PDB file of C-alpha atoms in Angstrom:
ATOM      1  CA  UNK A   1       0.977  28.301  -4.535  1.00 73.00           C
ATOM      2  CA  UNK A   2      -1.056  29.603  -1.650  1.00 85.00           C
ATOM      3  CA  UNK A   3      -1.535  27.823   1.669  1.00 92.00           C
ATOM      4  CA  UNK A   4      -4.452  26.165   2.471  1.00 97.00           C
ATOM      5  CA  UNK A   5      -7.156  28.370   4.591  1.00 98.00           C
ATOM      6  CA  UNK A   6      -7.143  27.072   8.097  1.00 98.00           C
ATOM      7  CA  UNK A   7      -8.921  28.601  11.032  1.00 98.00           C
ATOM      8  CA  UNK A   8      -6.394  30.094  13.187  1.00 97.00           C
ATOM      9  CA  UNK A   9      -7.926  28.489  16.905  1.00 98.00           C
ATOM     10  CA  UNK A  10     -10.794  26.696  17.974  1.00 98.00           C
ATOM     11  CA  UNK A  11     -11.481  25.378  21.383  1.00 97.00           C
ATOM     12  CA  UNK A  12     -14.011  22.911  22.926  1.00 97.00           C
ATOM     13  CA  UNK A  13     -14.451  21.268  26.443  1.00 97.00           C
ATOM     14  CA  UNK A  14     -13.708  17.190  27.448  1.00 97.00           C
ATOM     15  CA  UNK A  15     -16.211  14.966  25.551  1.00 97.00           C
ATOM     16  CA  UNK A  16     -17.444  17.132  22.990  1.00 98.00           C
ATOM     17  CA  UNK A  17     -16.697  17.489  19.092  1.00 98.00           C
ATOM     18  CA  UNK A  18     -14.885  19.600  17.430  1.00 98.00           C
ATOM     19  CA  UNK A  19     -14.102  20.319  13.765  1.00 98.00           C
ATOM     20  CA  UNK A  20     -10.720  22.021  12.082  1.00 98.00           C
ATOM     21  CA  UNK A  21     -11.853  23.028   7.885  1.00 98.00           C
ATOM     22  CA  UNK A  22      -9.234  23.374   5.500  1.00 98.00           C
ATOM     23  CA  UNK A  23     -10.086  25.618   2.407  1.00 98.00           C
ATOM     24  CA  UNK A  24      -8.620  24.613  -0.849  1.00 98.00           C
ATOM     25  CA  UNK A  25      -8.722  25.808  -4.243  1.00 97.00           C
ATOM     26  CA  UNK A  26     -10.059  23.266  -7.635  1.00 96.00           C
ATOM     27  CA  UNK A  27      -5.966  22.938  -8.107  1.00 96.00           C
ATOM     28  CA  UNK A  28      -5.973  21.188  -4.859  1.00 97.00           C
ATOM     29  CA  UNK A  29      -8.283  19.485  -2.331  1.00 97.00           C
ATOM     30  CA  UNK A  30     -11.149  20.230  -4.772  1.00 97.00           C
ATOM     31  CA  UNK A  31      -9.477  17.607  -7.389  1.00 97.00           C
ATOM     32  CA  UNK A  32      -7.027  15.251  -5.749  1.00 96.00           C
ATOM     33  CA  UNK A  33      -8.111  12.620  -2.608  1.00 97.00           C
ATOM     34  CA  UNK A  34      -4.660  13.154  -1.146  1.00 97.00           C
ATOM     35  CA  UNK A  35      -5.428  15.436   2.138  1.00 98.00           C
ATOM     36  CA  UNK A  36      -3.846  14.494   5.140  1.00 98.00           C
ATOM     37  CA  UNK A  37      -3.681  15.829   8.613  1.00 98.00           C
ATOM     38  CA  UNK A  38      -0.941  16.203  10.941  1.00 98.00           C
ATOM     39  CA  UNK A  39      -1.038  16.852  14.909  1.00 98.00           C
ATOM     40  CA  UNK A  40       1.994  19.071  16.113  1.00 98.00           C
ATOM     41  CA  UNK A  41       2.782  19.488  19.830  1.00 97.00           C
ATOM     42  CA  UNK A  42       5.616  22.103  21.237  1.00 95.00           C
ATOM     43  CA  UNK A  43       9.026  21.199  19.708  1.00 95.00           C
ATOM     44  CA  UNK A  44       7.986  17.817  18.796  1.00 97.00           C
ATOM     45  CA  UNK A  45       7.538  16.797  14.742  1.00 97.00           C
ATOM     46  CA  UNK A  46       4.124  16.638  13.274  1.00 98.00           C
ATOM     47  CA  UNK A  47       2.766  13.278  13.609  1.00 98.00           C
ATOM     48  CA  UNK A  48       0.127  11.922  10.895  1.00 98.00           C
ATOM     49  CA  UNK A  49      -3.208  11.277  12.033  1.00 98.00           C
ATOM     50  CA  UNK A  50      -5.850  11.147   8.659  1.00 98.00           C
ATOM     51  CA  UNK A  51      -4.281  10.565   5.376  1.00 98.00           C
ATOM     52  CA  UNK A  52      -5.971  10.286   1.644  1.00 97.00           C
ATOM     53  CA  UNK A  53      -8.937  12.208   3.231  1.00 97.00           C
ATOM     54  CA  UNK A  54     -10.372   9.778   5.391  1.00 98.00           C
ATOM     55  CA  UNK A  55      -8.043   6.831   6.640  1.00 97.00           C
ATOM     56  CA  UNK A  56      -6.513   7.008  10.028  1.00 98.00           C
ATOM     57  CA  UNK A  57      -3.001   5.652  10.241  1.00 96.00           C
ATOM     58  CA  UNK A  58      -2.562   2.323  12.717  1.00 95.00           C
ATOM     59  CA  UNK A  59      -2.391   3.552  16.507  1.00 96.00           C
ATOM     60  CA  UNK A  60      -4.353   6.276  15.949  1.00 97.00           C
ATOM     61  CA  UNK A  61      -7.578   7.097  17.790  1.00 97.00           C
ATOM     62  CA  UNK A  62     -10.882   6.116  16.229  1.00 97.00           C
ATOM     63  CA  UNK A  63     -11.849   9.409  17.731  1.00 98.00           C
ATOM     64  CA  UNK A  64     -10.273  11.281  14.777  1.00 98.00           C
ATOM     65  CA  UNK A  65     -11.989  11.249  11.352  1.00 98.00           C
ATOM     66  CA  UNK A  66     -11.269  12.976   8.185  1.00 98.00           C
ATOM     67  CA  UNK A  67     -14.213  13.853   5.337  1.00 98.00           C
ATOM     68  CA  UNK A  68     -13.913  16.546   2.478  1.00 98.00           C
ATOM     69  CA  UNK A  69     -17.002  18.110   0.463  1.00 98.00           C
ATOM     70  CA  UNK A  70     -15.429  19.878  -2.814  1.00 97.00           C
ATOM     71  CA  UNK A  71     -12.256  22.375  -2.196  1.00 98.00           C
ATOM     72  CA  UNK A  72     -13.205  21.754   1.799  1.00 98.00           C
ATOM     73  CA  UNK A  73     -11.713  19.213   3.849  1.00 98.00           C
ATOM     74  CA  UNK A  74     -12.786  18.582   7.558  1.00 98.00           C
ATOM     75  CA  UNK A  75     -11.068  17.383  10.352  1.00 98.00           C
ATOM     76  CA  UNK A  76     -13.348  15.597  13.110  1.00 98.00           C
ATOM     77  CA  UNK A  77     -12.192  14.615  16.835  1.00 98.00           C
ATOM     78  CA  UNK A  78     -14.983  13.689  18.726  1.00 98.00           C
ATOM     79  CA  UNK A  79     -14.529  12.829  22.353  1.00 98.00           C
ATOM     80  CA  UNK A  80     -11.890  15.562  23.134  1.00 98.00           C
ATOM     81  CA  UNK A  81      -9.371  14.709  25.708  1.00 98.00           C
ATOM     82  CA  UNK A  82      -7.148  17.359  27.016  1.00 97.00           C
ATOM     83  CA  UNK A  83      -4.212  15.495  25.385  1.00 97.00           C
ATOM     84  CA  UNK A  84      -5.465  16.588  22.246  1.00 98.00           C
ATOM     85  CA  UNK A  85      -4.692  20.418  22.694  1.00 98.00           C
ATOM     86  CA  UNK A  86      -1.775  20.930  20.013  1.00 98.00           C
ATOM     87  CA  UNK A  87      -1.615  22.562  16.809  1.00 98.00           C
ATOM     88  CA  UNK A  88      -3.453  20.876  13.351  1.00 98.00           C
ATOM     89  CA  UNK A  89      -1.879  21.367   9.797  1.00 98.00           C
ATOM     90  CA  UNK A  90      -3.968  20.238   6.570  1.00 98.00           C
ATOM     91  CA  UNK A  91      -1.957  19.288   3.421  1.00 98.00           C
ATOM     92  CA  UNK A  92      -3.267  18.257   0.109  1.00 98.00           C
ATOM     93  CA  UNK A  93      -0.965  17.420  -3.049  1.00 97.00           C
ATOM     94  CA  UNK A  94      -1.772  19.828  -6.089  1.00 97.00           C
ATOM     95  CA  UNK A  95      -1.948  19.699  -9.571  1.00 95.00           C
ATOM     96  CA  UNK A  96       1.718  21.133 -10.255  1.00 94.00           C
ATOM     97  CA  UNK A  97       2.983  18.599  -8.782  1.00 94.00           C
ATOM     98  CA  UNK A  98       3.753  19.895  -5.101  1.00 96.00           C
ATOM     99  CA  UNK A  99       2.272  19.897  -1.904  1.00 97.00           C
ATOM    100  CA  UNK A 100       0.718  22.641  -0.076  1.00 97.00           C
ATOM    101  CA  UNK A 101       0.081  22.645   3.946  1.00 98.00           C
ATOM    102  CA  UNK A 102      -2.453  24.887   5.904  1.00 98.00           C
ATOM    103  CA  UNK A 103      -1.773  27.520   8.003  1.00 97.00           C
ATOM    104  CA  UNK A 104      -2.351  25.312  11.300  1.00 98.00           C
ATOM    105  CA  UNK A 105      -4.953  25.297  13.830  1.00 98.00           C
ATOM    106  CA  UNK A 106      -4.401  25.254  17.575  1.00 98.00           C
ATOM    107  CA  UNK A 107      -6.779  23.146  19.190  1.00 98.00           C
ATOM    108  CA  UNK A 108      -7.514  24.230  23.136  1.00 98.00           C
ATOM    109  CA  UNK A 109      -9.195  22.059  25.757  1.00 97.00           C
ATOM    110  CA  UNK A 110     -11.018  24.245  27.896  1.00 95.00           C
TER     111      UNK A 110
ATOM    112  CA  UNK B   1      11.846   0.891  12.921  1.00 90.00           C
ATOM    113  CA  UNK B   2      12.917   3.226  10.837  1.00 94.00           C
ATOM    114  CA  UNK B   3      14.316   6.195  11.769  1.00 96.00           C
ATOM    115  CA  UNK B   4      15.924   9.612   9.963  1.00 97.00           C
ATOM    116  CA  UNK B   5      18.124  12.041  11.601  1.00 97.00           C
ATOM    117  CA  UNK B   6      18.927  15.407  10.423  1.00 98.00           C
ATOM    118  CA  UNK B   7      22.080  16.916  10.306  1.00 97.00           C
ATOM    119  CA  UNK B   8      24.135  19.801   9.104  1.00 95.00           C
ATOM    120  CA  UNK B   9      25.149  23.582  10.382  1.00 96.00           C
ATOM    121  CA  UNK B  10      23.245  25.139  13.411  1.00 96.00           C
ATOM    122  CA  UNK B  11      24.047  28.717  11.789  1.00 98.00           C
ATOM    123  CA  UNK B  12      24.680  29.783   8.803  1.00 98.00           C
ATOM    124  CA  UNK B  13      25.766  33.595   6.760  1.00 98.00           C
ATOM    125  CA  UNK B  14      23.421  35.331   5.017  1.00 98.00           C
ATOM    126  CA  UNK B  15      24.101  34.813   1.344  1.00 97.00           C
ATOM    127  CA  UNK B  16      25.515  31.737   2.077  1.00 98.00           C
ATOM    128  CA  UNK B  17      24.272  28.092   1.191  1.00 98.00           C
ATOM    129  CA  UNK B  18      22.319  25.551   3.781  1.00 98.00           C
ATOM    130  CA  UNK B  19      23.338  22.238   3.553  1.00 98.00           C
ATOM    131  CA  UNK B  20      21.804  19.834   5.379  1.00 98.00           C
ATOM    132  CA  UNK B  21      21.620  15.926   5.386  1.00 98.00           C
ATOM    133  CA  UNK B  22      18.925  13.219   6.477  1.00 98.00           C
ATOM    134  CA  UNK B  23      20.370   9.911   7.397  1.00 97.00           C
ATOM    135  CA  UNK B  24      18.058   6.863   7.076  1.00 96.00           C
ATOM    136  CA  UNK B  25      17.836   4.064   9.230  1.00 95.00           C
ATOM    137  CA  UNK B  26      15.860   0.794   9.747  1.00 93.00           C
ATOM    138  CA  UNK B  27      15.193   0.649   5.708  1.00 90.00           C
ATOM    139  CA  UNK B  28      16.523   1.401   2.051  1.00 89.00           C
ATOM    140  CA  UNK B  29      16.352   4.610   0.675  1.00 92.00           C
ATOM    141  CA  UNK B  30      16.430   2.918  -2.485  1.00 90.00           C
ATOM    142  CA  UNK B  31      12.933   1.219  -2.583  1.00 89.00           C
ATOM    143  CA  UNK B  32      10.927   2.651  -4.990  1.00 90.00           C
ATOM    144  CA  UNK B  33       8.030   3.068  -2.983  1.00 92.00           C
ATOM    145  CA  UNK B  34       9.150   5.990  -0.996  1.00 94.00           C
ATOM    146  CA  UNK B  35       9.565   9.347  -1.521  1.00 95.00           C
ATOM    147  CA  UNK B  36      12.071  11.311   0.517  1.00 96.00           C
ATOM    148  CA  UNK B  37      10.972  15.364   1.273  1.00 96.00           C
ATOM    149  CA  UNK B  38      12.188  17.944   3.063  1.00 98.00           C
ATOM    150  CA  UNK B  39       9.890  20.762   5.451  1.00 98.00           C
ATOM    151  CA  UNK B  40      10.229  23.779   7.265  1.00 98.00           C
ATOM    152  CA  UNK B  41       8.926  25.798  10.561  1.00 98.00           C
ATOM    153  CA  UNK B  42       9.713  28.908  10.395  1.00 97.00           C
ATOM    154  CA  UNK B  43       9.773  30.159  14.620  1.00 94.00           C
ATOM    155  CA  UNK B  44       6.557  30.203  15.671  1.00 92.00           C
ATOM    156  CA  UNK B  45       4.614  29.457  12.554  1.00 94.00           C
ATOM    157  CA  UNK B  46       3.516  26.443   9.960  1.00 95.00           C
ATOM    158  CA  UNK B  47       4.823  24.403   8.531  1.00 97.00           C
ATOM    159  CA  UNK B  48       6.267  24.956   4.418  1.00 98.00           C
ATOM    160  CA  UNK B  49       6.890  22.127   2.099  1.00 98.00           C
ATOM    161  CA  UNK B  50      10.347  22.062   0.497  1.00 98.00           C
ATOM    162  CA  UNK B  51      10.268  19.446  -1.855  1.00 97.00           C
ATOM    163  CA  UNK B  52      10.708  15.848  -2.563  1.00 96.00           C
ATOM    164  CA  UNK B  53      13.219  13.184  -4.313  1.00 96.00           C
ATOM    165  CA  UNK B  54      12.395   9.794  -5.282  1.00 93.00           C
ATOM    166  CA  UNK B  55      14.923   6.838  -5.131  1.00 89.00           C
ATOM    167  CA  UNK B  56      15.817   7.565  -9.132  1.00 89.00           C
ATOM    168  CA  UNK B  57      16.911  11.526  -7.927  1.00 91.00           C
ATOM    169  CA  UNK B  58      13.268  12.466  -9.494  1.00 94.00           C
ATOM    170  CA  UNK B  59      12.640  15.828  -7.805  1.00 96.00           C
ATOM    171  CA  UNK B  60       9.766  18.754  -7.097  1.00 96.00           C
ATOM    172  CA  UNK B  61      10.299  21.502  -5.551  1.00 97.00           C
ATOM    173  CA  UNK B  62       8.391  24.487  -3.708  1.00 97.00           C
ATOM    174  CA  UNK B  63       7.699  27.016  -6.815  1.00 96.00           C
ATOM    175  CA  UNK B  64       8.476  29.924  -4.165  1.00 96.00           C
ATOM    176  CA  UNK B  65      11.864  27.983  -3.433  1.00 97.00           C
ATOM    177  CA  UNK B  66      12.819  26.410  -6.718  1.00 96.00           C
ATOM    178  CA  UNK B  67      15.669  28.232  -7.786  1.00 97.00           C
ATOM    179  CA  UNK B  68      17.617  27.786  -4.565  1.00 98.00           C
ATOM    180  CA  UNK B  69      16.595  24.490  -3.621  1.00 98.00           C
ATOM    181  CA  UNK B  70      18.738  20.944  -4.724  1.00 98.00           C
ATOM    182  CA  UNK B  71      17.506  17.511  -2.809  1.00 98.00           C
ATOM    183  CA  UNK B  72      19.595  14.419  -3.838  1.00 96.00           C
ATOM    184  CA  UNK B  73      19.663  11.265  -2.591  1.00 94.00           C
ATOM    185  CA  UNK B  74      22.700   9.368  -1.720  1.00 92.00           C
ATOM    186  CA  UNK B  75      21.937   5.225  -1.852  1.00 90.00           C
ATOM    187  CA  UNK B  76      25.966   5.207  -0.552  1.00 92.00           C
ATOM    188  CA  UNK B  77      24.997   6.554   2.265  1.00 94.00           C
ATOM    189  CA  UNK B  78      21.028   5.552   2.721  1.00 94.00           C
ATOM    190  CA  UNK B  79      20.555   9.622   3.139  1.00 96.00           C
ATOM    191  CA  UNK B  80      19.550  12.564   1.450  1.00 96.00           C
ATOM    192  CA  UNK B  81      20.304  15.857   1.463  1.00 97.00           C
ATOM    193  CA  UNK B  82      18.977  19.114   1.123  1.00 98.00           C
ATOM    194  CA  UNK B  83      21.508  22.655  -0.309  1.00 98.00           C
ATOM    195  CA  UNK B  84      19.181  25.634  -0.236  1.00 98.00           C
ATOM    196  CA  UNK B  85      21.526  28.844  -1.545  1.00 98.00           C
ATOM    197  CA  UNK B  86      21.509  32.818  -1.067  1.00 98.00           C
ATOM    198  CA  UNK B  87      20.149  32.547   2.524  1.00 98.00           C
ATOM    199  CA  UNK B  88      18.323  35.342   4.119  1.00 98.00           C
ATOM    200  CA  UNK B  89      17.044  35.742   7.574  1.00 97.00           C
ATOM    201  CA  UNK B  90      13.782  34.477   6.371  1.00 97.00           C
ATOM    202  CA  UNK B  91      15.543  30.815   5.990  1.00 98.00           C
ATOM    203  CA  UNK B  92      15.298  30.595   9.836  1.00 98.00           C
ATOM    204  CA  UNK B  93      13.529  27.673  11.090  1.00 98.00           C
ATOM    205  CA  UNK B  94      13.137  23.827  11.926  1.00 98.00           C
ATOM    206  CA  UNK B  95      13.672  21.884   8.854  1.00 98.00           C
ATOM    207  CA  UNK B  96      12.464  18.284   8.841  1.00 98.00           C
ATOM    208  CA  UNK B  97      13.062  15.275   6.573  1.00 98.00           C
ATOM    209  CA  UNK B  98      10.336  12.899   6.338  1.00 97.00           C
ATOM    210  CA  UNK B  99       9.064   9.806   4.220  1.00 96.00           C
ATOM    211  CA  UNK B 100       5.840   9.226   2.495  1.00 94.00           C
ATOM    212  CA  UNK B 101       4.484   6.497   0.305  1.00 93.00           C
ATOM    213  CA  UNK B 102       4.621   7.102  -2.946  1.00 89.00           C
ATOM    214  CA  UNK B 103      -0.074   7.365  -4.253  1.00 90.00           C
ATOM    215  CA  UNK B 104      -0.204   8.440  -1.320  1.00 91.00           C
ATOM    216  CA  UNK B 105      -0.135  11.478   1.263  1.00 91.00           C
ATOM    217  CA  UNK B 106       0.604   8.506   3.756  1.00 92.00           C
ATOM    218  CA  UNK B 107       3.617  10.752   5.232  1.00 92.00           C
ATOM    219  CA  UNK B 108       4.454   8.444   8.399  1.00 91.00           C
ATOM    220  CA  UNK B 109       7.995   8.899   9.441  1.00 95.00           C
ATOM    221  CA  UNK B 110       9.728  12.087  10.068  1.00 97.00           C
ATOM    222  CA  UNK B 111      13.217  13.311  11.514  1.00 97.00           C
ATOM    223  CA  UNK B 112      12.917  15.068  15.084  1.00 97.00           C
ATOM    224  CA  UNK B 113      14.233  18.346  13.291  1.00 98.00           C
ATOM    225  CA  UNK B 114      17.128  20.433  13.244  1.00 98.00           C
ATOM    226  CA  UNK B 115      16.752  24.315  13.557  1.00 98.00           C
ATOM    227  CA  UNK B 116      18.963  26.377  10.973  1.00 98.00           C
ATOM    228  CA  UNK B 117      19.667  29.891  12.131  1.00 98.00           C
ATOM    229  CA  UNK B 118      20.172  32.477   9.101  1.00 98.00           C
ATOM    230  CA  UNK B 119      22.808  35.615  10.731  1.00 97.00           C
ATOM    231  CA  UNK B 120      26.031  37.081  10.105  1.00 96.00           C
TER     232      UNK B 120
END
């Protein structure tokens, strides 16, 4: 199985939006609703912030939002805050049964 | 609150077999709600999906790691473990243990990692 197609960085300044893409395949994102998003900072876990495509876990910021649009999901955060610089992994389940994570996107506040 | 907590061998031989175990804390491993997975950081890069046991022992594994990889569950204990076998070099990295809800990709809790370091 391949890894989902993240961009590799992206950057915006405080108070603007931003958005992270992760490119599946029809064996993946394209066919199951089970895309989540996870927010990794320096030698800390990943912690889940979008799961099933669009729902945001309790405690998390209203400023994140999840969407996908056939084999392309999308992760949103509007309102950036320099405590969101950290890296962004995708994962979607897939039709074999397994589940597949991106390649990880760091986010930088400029 | 629940909590897991990996464990197991900082370093291990090349050719060798990782064995690592996730204790469980703050709730049953044996609700049937839950499944129980195992993923790795290499240094420096993303993150790779090991594979995943269900209360019953039901597993699925990483097609690129099948044929080395065994995840049990232990309701003894509340934990469950992870033997991956024939290490290489390329077996370095941060392996976590986390929990997600079974019709779901609702993956909330995870371990703080341990990092496994494959050298002779």
């Amino acid at each position: 199985q391949s890894a989902l197609t993240q961009p590799a960085s992206v950057s915006g300044s405080p108070g603007q939006s931003i958005t992270i893409s992760c490119i599946g395949t029809s064996s993946d994102v394209g066919t199951f609703n089970y895309v989540s998003w996870y927010q990794q900072n320096p030698g800390k876990a990943p912690k889940l912030i979008i799961y099933d495509v669009t729902n945001r876990p309790s405690g998390v910021s209203n400023r994140f939002s999840g969407s996908k649009s056939g084999n392309t999901a999308s992760l949103v955060i509007s309102g950036l805050q320099a405590e969101d610089e950290a890296v962004y992994y995708c994962n979607s389940y897939t039709s074999v049964r397994t589940w597949v994570f991106g390649g990880g996107t760091k986010l930088t506040v400029l | 609150q629940l909590q897991l907590q990996e464990s197991g061998p900082g370093l291990v031989k090349p050719s060798e077999t990782l064995s690592l175990s996730c204790s469980v804390s703050g709730g049953a491993i044996t609700s049937s709600d839950y499944y129980w997975g195992w993923i790795r950081q290499s240094p420096g890069k993303g993150l790779q999906w090991i594979g995943n046991v269900d209360y019953s022992g039901t597993t699925n594994y990483n097609p690129s790691l099948k044929s080395r990889v065994t995840i049990s569950v232990d309701t003894s204990k509340n934990q469950i473990s992870l033997d991956l076998s024939y290490v290489t070099a390329a077996d370095t990295a941060v392996y976590f243990c986390a929990r997600r809800k079974g019709g779901t990709s609702w993956r909330d809790f995870w371990g703080q990692g341990t990092l496994v370091t494959v050298s002779s």
